[in-house]
Amino acid sequence: FEFASGIPGTVGGAIRMNAGAHGKEMKDVVTSVTYMDRNGKIYTIQNEEAEFEYRKSMFTHHKDYIILEVGIQLEKGNVEEIQAKMTEYATYRKEKQPIEYPSAGSTFKRGIDFITAKLIDECGLKGYQIGGAQISKKHAGFIINKGNATASDVLKLIEYVKEKVYKEFNKKIELEIE
């Protein structure tokens, strides 16, 4: 479960979007999910029924379901090795991601046949800012709050980036955040 250390959010959110990092995703550790529908009926499903895909699950399509409980199967491991892996991932995040600024994490999904952050960078958008929202200079896949960013600033910047990447590369990029 070391891959999940440092990913912002909740367990329910991680299940909903099949959060992941370093080649692992929630689908790799989840055994079951208990959720409630809008009528208050409670269901428990197994991993396969959750329809996990890259940054998606059945809960992405059923926004009114509330995740109540998650069964997770972890592997036994050596404490020192686990700590070393978590330290390695934390160091990676510190070096490669703008964790020194407030953000909602990775803003854009990786494309099927392209790396979204690379295209944003190639558009010359690193450091581009609308209001207090900025494309990180460290990693173009993140929108950071440079100070007093409003939701409107972030949304305008997202749309600008999507338009610019489409115009430049004819690629539609998708949001990882919601």
C-alpha positions as a Markdown table, in Angstrom:
| # | Residue | x | y | z |
|---|---|---|---|---|
| 1 | Phe | 0.0 | 0.0 | 0.0 |
| 2 | Glu | 3.1 | 2.2 | 0.0 |
| 3 | Phe | 2.1 | 3.6 | -3.4 |
| 4 | Ala | -0.8 | 5.5 | -1.8 |
| 5 | Ser | 1.3 | 7.4 | 0.8 |
| 6 | Gly | 1.2 | 11.0 | 0.0 |
| 7 | Ile | -1.8 | 10.9 | -2.3 |
| 8 | Pro | -4.2 | 13.6 | -1.1 |
| 9 | Gly | -7.8 | 12.8 | -0.5 |
| 10 | Thr | -10.0 | 10.3 | 1.2 |
| 11 | Val | -10.3 | 6.5 | 0.9 |
| 12 | Gly | -13.8 | 6.9 | -0.7 |
| 13 | Gly | -12.4 | 9.4 | -3.3 |
| 14 | Ala | -9.5 | 7.0 | -4.0 |
| 15 | Ile | -11.9 | 4.2 | -4.7 |
| 16 | Arg | -14.1 | 6.4 | -6.8 |
| 17 | Met | -11.3 | 7.5 | -9.1 |
| 18 | Asn | -9.1 | 4.4 | -8.7 |
| 19 | Ala | -6.2 | 6.5 | -7.4 |
| 20 | Gly | -2.7 | 5.4 | -8.0 |
| 21 | Ala | 0.9 | 6.1 | -8.3 |
| 22 | His | 4.2 | 4.3 | -9.1 |
| 23 | Gly | 2.5 | 1.6 | -11.2 |
| 24 | Lys | -0.1 | 0.6 | -8.6 |
| 25 | Glu | -3.7 | 1.6 | -8.2 |
| 26 | Met | -6.5 | 1.1 | -5.6 |
| 27 | Lys | -7.8 | -1.8 | -7.7 |
| 28 | Asp | -4.7 | -3.7 | -6.8 |
| 29 | Val | -5.5 | -3.8 | -3.0 |
| 30 | Val | -9.3 | -3.5 | -2.8 |
| 31 | Thr | -11.2 | -6.7 | -2.1 |
| 32 | Ser | -14.7 | -5.3 | -1.6 |
| 33 | Val | -16.7 | -2.0 | -1.4 |
| 34 | Thr | -19.8 | -1.3 | 0.6 |
| 35 | Tyr | -21.9 | 1.6 | -0.7 |
| 36 | Met | -25.3 | 3.2 | -0.3 |
| 37 | Asp | -27.6 | 4.3 | -3.1 |
| 38 | Arg | -29.8 | 7.4 | -3.1 |
| 39 | Asn | -32.7 | 5.4 | -1.6 |
| 40 | Gly | -30.6 | 4.3 | 1.4 |
| 41 | Lys | -30.2 | 0.7 | 0.2 |
| 42 | Ile | -26.8 | -0.7 | 1.0 |
| 43 | Tyr | -24.8 | -3.0 | -1.3 |
| 44 | Thr | -21.5 | -4.8 | -1.0 |
| 45 | Ile | -19.6 | -5.7 | -4.2 |
| 46 | Gln | -16.3 | -7.4 | -4.9 |
| 47 | Asn | -13.3 | -5.9 | -6.6 |
| 48 | Glu | -14.3 | -7.1 | -10.1 |
| 49 | Glu | -17.8 | -5.6 | -9.8 |
| 50 | Ala | -16.3 | -2.1 | -9.1 |
| 51 | Glu | -15.3 | -1.8 | -12.8 |
| 52 | Phe | -11.9 | -0.3 | -12.0 |
| 53 | Glu | -10.1 | 1.3 | -15.0 |
| 54 | Tyr | -7.5 | 4.0 | -15.2 |
| 55 | Arg | -8.7 | 6.8 | -12.9 |
| 56 | Lys | -12.3 | 5.4 | -13.0 |
| 57 | Ser | -14.6 | 3.0 | -11.3 |
| 58 | Met | -18.3 | 2.3 | -11.4 |
| 59 | Phe | -18.6 | 5.2 | -8.8 |
| 60 | Thr | -17.4 | 7.7 | -11.4 |
| 61 | His | -20.5 | 6.9 | -13.3 |
| 62 | His | -22.8 | 6.8 | -10.3 |
| 63 | Lys | -22.1 | 10.0 | -8.5 |
| 64 | Asp | -25.0 | 9.6 | -6.1 |
| 65 | Tyr | -23.5 | 6.4 | -4.5 |
| 66 | Ile | -21.8 | 6.9 | -1.2 |
| 67 | Ile | -18.9 | 4.7 | -0.3 |
| 68 | Leu | -19.3 | 3.5 | 3.3 |
| 69 | Glu | -16.7 | 0.8 | 3.7 |
| 70 | Val | -13.8 | -0.7 | 1.9 |
| 71 | Gly | -12.1 | -4.1 | 2.3 |
| 72 | Ile | -8.4 | -4.0 | 1.5 |
| 73 | Gln | -6.0 | -6.9 | 1.3 |
| 74 | Leu | -2.4 | -5.9 | 2.0 |
| 75 | Glu | 0.8 | -8.0 | 1.6 |
| 76 | Lys | 3.1 | -8.7 | 4.4 |
| 77 | Gly | 6.4 | -7.1 | 4.1 |
| 78 | Asn | 9.6 | -6.1 | 5.8 |
| 79 | Val | 9.2 | -2.9 | 7.9 |
| 80 | Glu | 12.5 | -1.4 | 6.8 |
| 81 | Glu | 11.8 | -2.1 | 3.1 |
| 82 | Ile | 8.3 | -0.6 | 3.3 |
| 83 | Gln | 9.7 | 2.5 | 5.0 |
| 84 | Ala | 12.4 | 2.8 | 2.4 |
| 85 | Lys | 9.8 | 2.6 | -0.4 |
| 86 | Met | 7.6 | 5.3 | 1.3 |
| 87 | Thr | 10.7 | 7.5 | 1.7 |
| 88 | Glu | 11.6 | 7.0 | -1.9 |
| 89 | Tyr | 8.1 | 8.0 | -3.0 |
| 90 | Ala | 8.1 | 11.0 | -0.7 |
| 91 | Thr | 11.4 | 12.1 | -2.1 |
| 92 | Tyr | 10.2 | 11.6 | -5.7 |
| 93 | Arg | 7.1 | 13.7 | -4.9 |
| 94 | Lys | 9.2 | 16.5 | -3.3 |
| 95 | Glu | 11.6 | 16.6 | -6.3 |
| 96 | Lys | 9.0 | 16.2 | -9.1 |
| 97 | Gln | 5.8 | 17.6 | -7.8 |
| 98 | Pro | 4.9 | 21.1 | -6.4 |
| 99 | Ile | 4.0 | 19.9 | -2.9 |
| 100 | Glu | 5.2 | 23.1 | -1.5 |
| 101 | Tyr | 2.1 | 24.9 | -2.8 |
| 102 | Pro | -1.6 | 24.2 | -2.2 |
| 103 | Ser | -3.2 | 22.2 | -5.1 |
| 104 | Ala | -5.7 | 19.5 | -5.6 |
| 105 | Gly | -3.0 | 17.1 | -6.8 |
| 106 | Ser | -2.5 | 16.1 | -10.4 |
| 107 | Thr | -4.9 | 18.1 | -12.4 |
| 108 | Phe | -4.9 | 16.3 | -15.7 |
| 109 | Lys | -5.1 | 12.6 | -16.6 |
| 110 | Arg | -2.4 | 10.9 | -18.7 |
| 111 | Gly | -3.5 | 10.5 | -22.3 |
| 112 | Ile | -3.8 | 7.1 | -24.0 |
| 113 | Asp | -1.0 | 7.8 | -26.4 |
| 114 | Phe | 0.6 | 10.9 | -24.9 |
| 115 | Ile | 1.9 | 12.4 | -21.6 |
| 116 | Thr | -0.4 | 15.4 | -20.9 |
| 117 | Ala | 2.2 | 17.3 | -18.7 |
| 118 | Lys | 4.7 | 17.0 | -21.6 |
| 119 | Leu | 2.2 | 18.6 | -24.1 |
| 120 | Ile | 1.4 | 21.4 | -21.6 |
| 121 | Asp | 5.1 | 22.0 | -21.2 |
| 122 | Glu | 5.7 | 22.0 | -24.9 |
| 123 | Cys | 2.9 | 24.6 | -25.3 |
| 124 | Gly | 5.1 | 26.8 | -23.1 |
| 125 | Leu | 2.6 | 26.9 | -20.3 |
| 126 | Lys | 4.7 | 26.2 | -17.3 |
| 127 | Gly | 4.4 | 29.2 | -15.0 |
| 128 | Tyr | 1.3 | 30.5 | -16.9 |
| 129 | Gln | -1.0 | 32.1 | -14.5 |
| 130 | Ile | -4.6 | 33.4 | -14.3 |
| 131 | Gly | -5.3 | 35.2 | -11.1 |
| 132 | Gly | -3.7 | 33.2 | -8.3 |
| 133 | Ala | -3.9 | 29.9 | -10.2 |
| 134 | Gln | -0.7 | 28.8 | -12.0 |
| 135 | Ile | 0.6 | 25.9 | -14.0 |
| 136 | Ser | 3.4 | 24.6 | -11.9 |
| 137 | Lys | 6.9 | 25.4 | -13.0 |
| 138 | Lys | 8.0 | 22.1 | -11.5 |
| 139 | His | 5.4 | 19.8 | -13.1 |
| 140 | Ala | 3.0 | 21.1 | -15.9 |
| 141 | Gly | 0.3 | 18.5 | -14.8 |
| 142 | Phe | -0.4 | 20.5 | -11.6 |
| 143 | Ile | -2.3 | 23.7 | -11.1 |
| 144 | Ile | -1.1 | 25.4 | -7.9 |
| 145 | Asn | -2.4 | 28.2 | -5.8 |
| 146 | Lys | 0.2 | 30.9 | -5.8 |
| 147 | Gly | -1.9 | 33.0 | -3.4 |
| 148 | Asn | -5.6 | 33.8 | -3.3 |
| 149 | Ala | -6.6 | 31.7 | -6.3 |
| 150 | Thr | -10.3 | 31.5 | -6.7 |
| 151 | Ala | -12.2 | 28.5 | -8.1 |
| 152 | Ser | -12.9 | 30.7 | -11.1 |
| 153 | Asp | -9.2 | 31.3 | -11.7 |
| 154 | Val | -8.5 | 27.5 | -11.6 |
| 155 | Leu | -11.4 | 26.7 | -14.0 |
| 156 | Lys | -10.4 | 29.5 | -16.4 |
| 157 | Leu | -6.8 | 28.2 | -16.4 |
| 158 | Ile | -8.0 | 24.6 | -17.0 |
| 159 | Glu | -10.0 | 25.7 | -20.0 |
| 160 | Tyr | -7.2 | 27.7 | -21.4 |
| 161 | Val | -4.8 | 24.8 | -21.1 |
| 162 | Lys | -7.3 | 22.4 | -22.7 |
| 163 | Glu | -7.8 | 24.8 | -25.6 |
| 164 | Lys | -4.1 | 25.5 | -26.1 |
| 165 | Val | -3.2 | 21.8 | -26.1 |
| 166 | Tyr | -6.0 | 20.9 | -28.5 |
| 167 | Lys | -5.0 | 23.8 | -30.8 |
| 168 | Glu | -1.3 | 22.9 | -30.8 |
| 169 | Phe | -1.5 | 19.0 | -30.8 |
| 170 | Asn | -5.1 | 18.1 | -31.7 |
| 171 | Lys | -5.3 | 16.2 | -28.4 |
| 172 | Lys | -8.2 | 16.4 | -25.9 |
| 173 | Ile | -7.0 | 16.3 | -22.4 |
| 174 | Glu | -9.2 | 15.2 | -19.5 |
| 175 | Leu | -9.2 | 16.2 | -15.8 |
| 176 | Glu | -8.0 | 13.9 | -13.1 |
| 177 | Ile | -9.6 | 16.1 | -10.5 |
| 178 | Glu | -13.3 | 16.8 | -10.1 |
